[in-house]
Each structure stands twice: as C-alpha cells, then as structure tokens.
Tab-separated table of C-alpha atoms in Angstrom:
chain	number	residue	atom	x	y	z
J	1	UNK	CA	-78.106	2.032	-33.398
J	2	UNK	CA	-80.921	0.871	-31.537
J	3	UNK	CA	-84.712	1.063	-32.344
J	4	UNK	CA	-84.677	3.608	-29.427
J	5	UNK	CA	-81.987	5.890	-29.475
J	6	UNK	CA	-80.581	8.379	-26.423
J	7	UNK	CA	-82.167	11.461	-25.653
J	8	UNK	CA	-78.688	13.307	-26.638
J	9	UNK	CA	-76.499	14.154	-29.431
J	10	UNK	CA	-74.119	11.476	-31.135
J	11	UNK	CA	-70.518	12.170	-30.147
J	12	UNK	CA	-67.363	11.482	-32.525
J	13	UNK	CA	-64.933	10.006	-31.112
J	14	UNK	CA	-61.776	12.099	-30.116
J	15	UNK	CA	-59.943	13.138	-33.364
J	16	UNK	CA	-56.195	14.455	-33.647
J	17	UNK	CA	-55.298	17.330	-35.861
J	18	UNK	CA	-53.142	16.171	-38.343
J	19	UNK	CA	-49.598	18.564	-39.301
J	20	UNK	CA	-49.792	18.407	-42.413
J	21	UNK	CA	-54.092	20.027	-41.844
J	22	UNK	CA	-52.166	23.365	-40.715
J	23	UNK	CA	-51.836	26.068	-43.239
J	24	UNK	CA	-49.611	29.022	-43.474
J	25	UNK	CA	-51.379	31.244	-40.999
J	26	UNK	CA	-50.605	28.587	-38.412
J	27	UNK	CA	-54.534	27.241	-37.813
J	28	UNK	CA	-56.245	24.460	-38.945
J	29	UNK	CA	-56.917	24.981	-43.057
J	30	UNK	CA	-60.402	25.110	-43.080
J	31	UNK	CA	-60.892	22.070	-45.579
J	32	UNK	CA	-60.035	20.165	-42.391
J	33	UNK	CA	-63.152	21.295	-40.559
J	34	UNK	CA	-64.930	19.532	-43.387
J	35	UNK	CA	-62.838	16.742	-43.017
J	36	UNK	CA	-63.696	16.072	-39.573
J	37	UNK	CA	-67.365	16.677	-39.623
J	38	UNK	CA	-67.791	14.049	-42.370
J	39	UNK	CA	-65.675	11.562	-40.215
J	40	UNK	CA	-68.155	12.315	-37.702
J	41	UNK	CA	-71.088	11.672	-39.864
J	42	UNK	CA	-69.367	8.441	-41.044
J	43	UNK	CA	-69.257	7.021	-37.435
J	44	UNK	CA	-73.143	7.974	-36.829
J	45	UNK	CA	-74.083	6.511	-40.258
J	46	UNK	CA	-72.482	3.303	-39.229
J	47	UNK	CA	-74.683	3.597	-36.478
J	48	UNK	CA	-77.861	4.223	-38.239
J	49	UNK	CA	-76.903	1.127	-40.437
J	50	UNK	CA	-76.004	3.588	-43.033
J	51	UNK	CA	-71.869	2.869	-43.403
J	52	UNK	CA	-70.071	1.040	-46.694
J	53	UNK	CA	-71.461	-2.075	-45.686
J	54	UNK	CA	-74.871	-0.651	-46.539
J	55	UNK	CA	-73.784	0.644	-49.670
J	56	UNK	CA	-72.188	-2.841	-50.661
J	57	UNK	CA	-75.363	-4.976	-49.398
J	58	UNK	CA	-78.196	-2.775	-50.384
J	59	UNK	CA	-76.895	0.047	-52.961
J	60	UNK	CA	-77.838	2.754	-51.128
J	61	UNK	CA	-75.734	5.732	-49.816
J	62	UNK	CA	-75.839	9.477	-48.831
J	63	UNK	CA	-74.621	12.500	-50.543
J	64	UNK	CA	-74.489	15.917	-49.107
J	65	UNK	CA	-76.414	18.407	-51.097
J	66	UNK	CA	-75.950	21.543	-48.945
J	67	UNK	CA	-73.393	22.587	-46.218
J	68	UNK	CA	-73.385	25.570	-44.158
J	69	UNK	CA	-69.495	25.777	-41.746
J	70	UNK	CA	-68.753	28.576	-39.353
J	71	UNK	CA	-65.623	29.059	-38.089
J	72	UNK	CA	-66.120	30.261	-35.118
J	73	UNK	CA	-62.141	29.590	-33.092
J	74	UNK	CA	-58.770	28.787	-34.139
J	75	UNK	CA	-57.898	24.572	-34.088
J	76	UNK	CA	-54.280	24.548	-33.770
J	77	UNK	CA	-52.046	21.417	-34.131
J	78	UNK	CA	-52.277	19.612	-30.847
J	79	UNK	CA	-55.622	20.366	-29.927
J	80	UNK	CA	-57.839	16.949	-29.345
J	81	UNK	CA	-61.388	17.701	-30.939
J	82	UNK	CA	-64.529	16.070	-31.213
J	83	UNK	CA	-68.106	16.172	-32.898
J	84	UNK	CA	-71.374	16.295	-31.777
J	85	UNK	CA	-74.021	15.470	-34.312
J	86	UNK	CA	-77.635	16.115	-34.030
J	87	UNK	CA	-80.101	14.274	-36.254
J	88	UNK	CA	-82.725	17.208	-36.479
J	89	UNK	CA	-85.429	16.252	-39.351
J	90	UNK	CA	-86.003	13.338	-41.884
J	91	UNK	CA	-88.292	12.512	-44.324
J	92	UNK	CA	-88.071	9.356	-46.720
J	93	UNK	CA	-85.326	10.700	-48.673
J	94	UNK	CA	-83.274	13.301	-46.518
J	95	UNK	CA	-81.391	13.964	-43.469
J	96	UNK	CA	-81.053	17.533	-41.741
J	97	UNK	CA	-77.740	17.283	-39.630
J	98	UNK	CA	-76.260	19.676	-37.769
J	99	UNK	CA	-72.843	19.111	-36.114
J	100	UNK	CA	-70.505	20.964	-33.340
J	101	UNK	CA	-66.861	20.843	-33.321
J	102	UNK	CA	-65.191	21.439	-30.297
J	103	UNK	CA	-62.259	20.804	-28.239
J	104	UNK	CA	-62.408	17.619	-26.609
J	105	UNK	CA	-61.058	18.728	-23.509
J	106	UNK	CA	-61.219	22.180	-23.015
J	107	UNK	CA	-65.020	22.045	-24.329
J	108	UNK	CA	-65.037	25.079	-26.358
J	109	UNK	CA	-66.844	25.727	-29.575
J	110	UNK	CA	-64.610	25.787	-32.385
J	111	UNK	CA	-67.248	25.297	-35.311
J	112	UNK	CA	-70.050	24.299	-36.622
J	113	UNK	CA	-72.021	22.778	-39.853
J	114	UNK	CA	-75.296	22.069	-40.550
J	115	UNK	CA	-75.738	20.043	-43.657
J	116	UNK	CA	-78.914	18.634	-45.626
J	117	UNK	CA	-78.013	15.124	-47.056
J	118	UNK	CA	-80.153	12.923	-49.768
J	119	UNK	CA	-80.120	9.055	-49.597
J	120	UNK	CA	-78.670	7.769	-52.780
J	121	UNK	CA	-80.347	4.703	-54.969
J	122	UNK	CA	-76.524	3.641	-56.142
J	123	UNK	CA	-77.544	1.931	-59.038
J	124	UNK	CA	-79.454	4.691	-60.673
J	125	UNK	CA	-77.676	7.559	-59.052
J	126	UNK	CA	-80.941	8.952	-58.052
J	127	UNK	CA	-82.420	10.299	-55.006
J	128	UNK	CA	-84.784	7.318	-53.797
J	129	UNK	CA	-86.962	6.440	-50.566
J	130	UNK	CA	-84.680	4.754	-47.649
J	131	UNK	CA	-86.058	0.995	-46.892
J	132	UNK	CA	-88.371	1.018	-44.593
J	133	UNK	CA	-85.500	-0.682	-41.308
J	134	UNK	CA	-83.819	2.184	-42.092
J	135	UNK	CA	-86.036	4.422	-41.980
J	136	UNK	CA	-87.624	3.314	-38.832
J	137	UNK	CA	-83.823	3.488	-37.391
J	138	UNK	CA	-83.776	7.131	-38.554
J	139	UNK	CA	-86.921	8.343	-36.930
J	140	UNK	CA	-85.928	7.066	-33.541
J	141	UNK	CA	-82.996	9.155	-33.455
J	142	UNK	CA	-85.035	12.456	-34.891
J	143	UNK	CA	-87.403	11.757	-32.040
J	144	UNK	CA	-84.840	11.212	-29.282
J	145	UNK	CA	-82.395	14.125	-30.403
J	146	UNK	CA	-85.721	16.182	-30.544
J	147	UNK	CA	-85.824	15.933	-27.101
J	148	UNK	CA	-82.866	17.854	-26.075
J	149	UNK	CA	-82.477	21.369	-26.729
J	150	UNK	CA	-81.699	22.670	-30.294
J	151	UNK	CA	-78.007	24.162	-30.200
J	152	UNK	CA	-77.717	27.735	-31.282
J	153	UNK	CA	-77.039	28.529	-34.766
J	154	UNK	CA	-79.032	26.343	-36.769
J	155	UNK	CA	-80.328	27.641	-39.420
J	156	UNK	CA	-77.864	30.607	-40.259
J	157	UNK	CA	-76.688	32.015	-43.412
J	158	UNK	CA	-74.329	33.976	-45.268
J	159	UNK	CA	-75.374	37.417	-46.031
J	160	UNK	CA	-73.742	41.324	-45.231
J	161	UNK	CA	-76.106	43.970	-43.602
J	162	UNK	CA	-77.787	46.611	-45.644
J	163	UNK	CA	-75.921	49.569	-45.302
J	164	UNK	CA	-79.034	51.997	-46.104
C-alpha cells in the first residue's frame, strides 16, 4: 500500500462459500463469518506490509485481542461475498478495524465485525511499537479511510434491555 492511500474502504476480493461452511439449519455456520473477515484482513495486511513475509523478515505480527460479529442476514451456499475493511484508529501498537460482509453482487449487508488488534514483537511474544515504515504506512490509511463516512454500527455491544 502506498504512502497515500484511497479515500475509501479496502475491499476483499470476491470469496465463495464453501459446502462444507453450511450447518444444519441450512446457513452459513457462523465460524465462517470469522473465517472470512480474517481472510479479508489478511489481504489488507499484505497491503499495509503487514503479511507472513513481515513476520518472517522482521518478527512482527498481529493478534486480535477483541472481536465484536453481528449477524445481521442469512449467507447461503452459492452466494459470492465480499469484505470491506475500514482502518478506523491506530496508535503505535494497535489497529481498530471494522469490516462489512456483504454479498458481492446483490450488495446487501450480511454482517459485520469490528475488531481491535495488537502488533506482536514475535520473539518475545509481547505487544511492542510497529517500526516506524510501518507505521507511517498505517497512518495514511487511518487518514484516508477517515475521510469517508463511518459505516453504521461501530461501536455496538452485547447487552439485553432493562426490563424495569
């Protein structure tokens, strides 16, 4: 990914629902919406410079230390889907991602996950700074996806009503 980066979301490409990702009540299991969103993330990292090769060359890497999904329409076998990914905020040690699944033709919102993920120092297994290139990389892309609008539902999560 370039020092400047498009004023829009990163887009997946178009991803196949596999038969055997189709559970008994005849939808997508949703493990699989996991699945596809950290495909998606995978083909942005390698973007950002952020892929295996980093981890080989450099040591570093990403784990995911929080994940909100909702499920918000059935994925049945058949349907072609893909993944929009907005880099929202960064500092020197994490990403705030959120991503939108949805079919790639019909353009419908199947779900969504929003996910808070901490660069890795492999060697130590510790949370650690990400070199400055990469960094740099990483704030172009905050700054250009902040310039779209912010899709609906970030920042969500799981609680009932009172019922007083």
């Amino acid at each position: 990914m370039p020092e400047t980066a498009a004023a829009e979301p990163f887009r997946s490409s178009i991803m196949q629902i596999e038969p055997q990702w189709i559970d008994y009540n005849g939808h997508l299991n949703m493990a699989y919406y996991n699945v596809m969103f950290d495909r998606a993330i995978d083909q942005m990292w390698l973007q950002l410079g952020i892929g295996p090769g980093y981890m080989k060359e450099r040591g570093g890497s990403t784990f995911t230390a929080e994940c909100h999904v909702r499920h918000l329409r059935e994925i049945h076998l058949g349907d072609p889907v893909q993944v929009s990914v907005w880099l929202l905020e960064a500092d020197d040690k994490r990403l705030h991602t959120f991503q939108e699944l949805r079919h790639a033709t019909e353009g419908w919102l199947s779900a969504t996950s929003e996910n808070m993920s901490l660069h890795i120092d492999m060697g130590s297994r510790k949370v650690a700074a990400f070199p400055p290139d990469i960094r740099q990389r990483i704030a172009a892309v905050v700054g250009a996806h902040g310039a779209v609008p912010r899709p609906e539902g970030i920042g969500r999560n799981v609680a009932m009503p009172s019922k007083r």
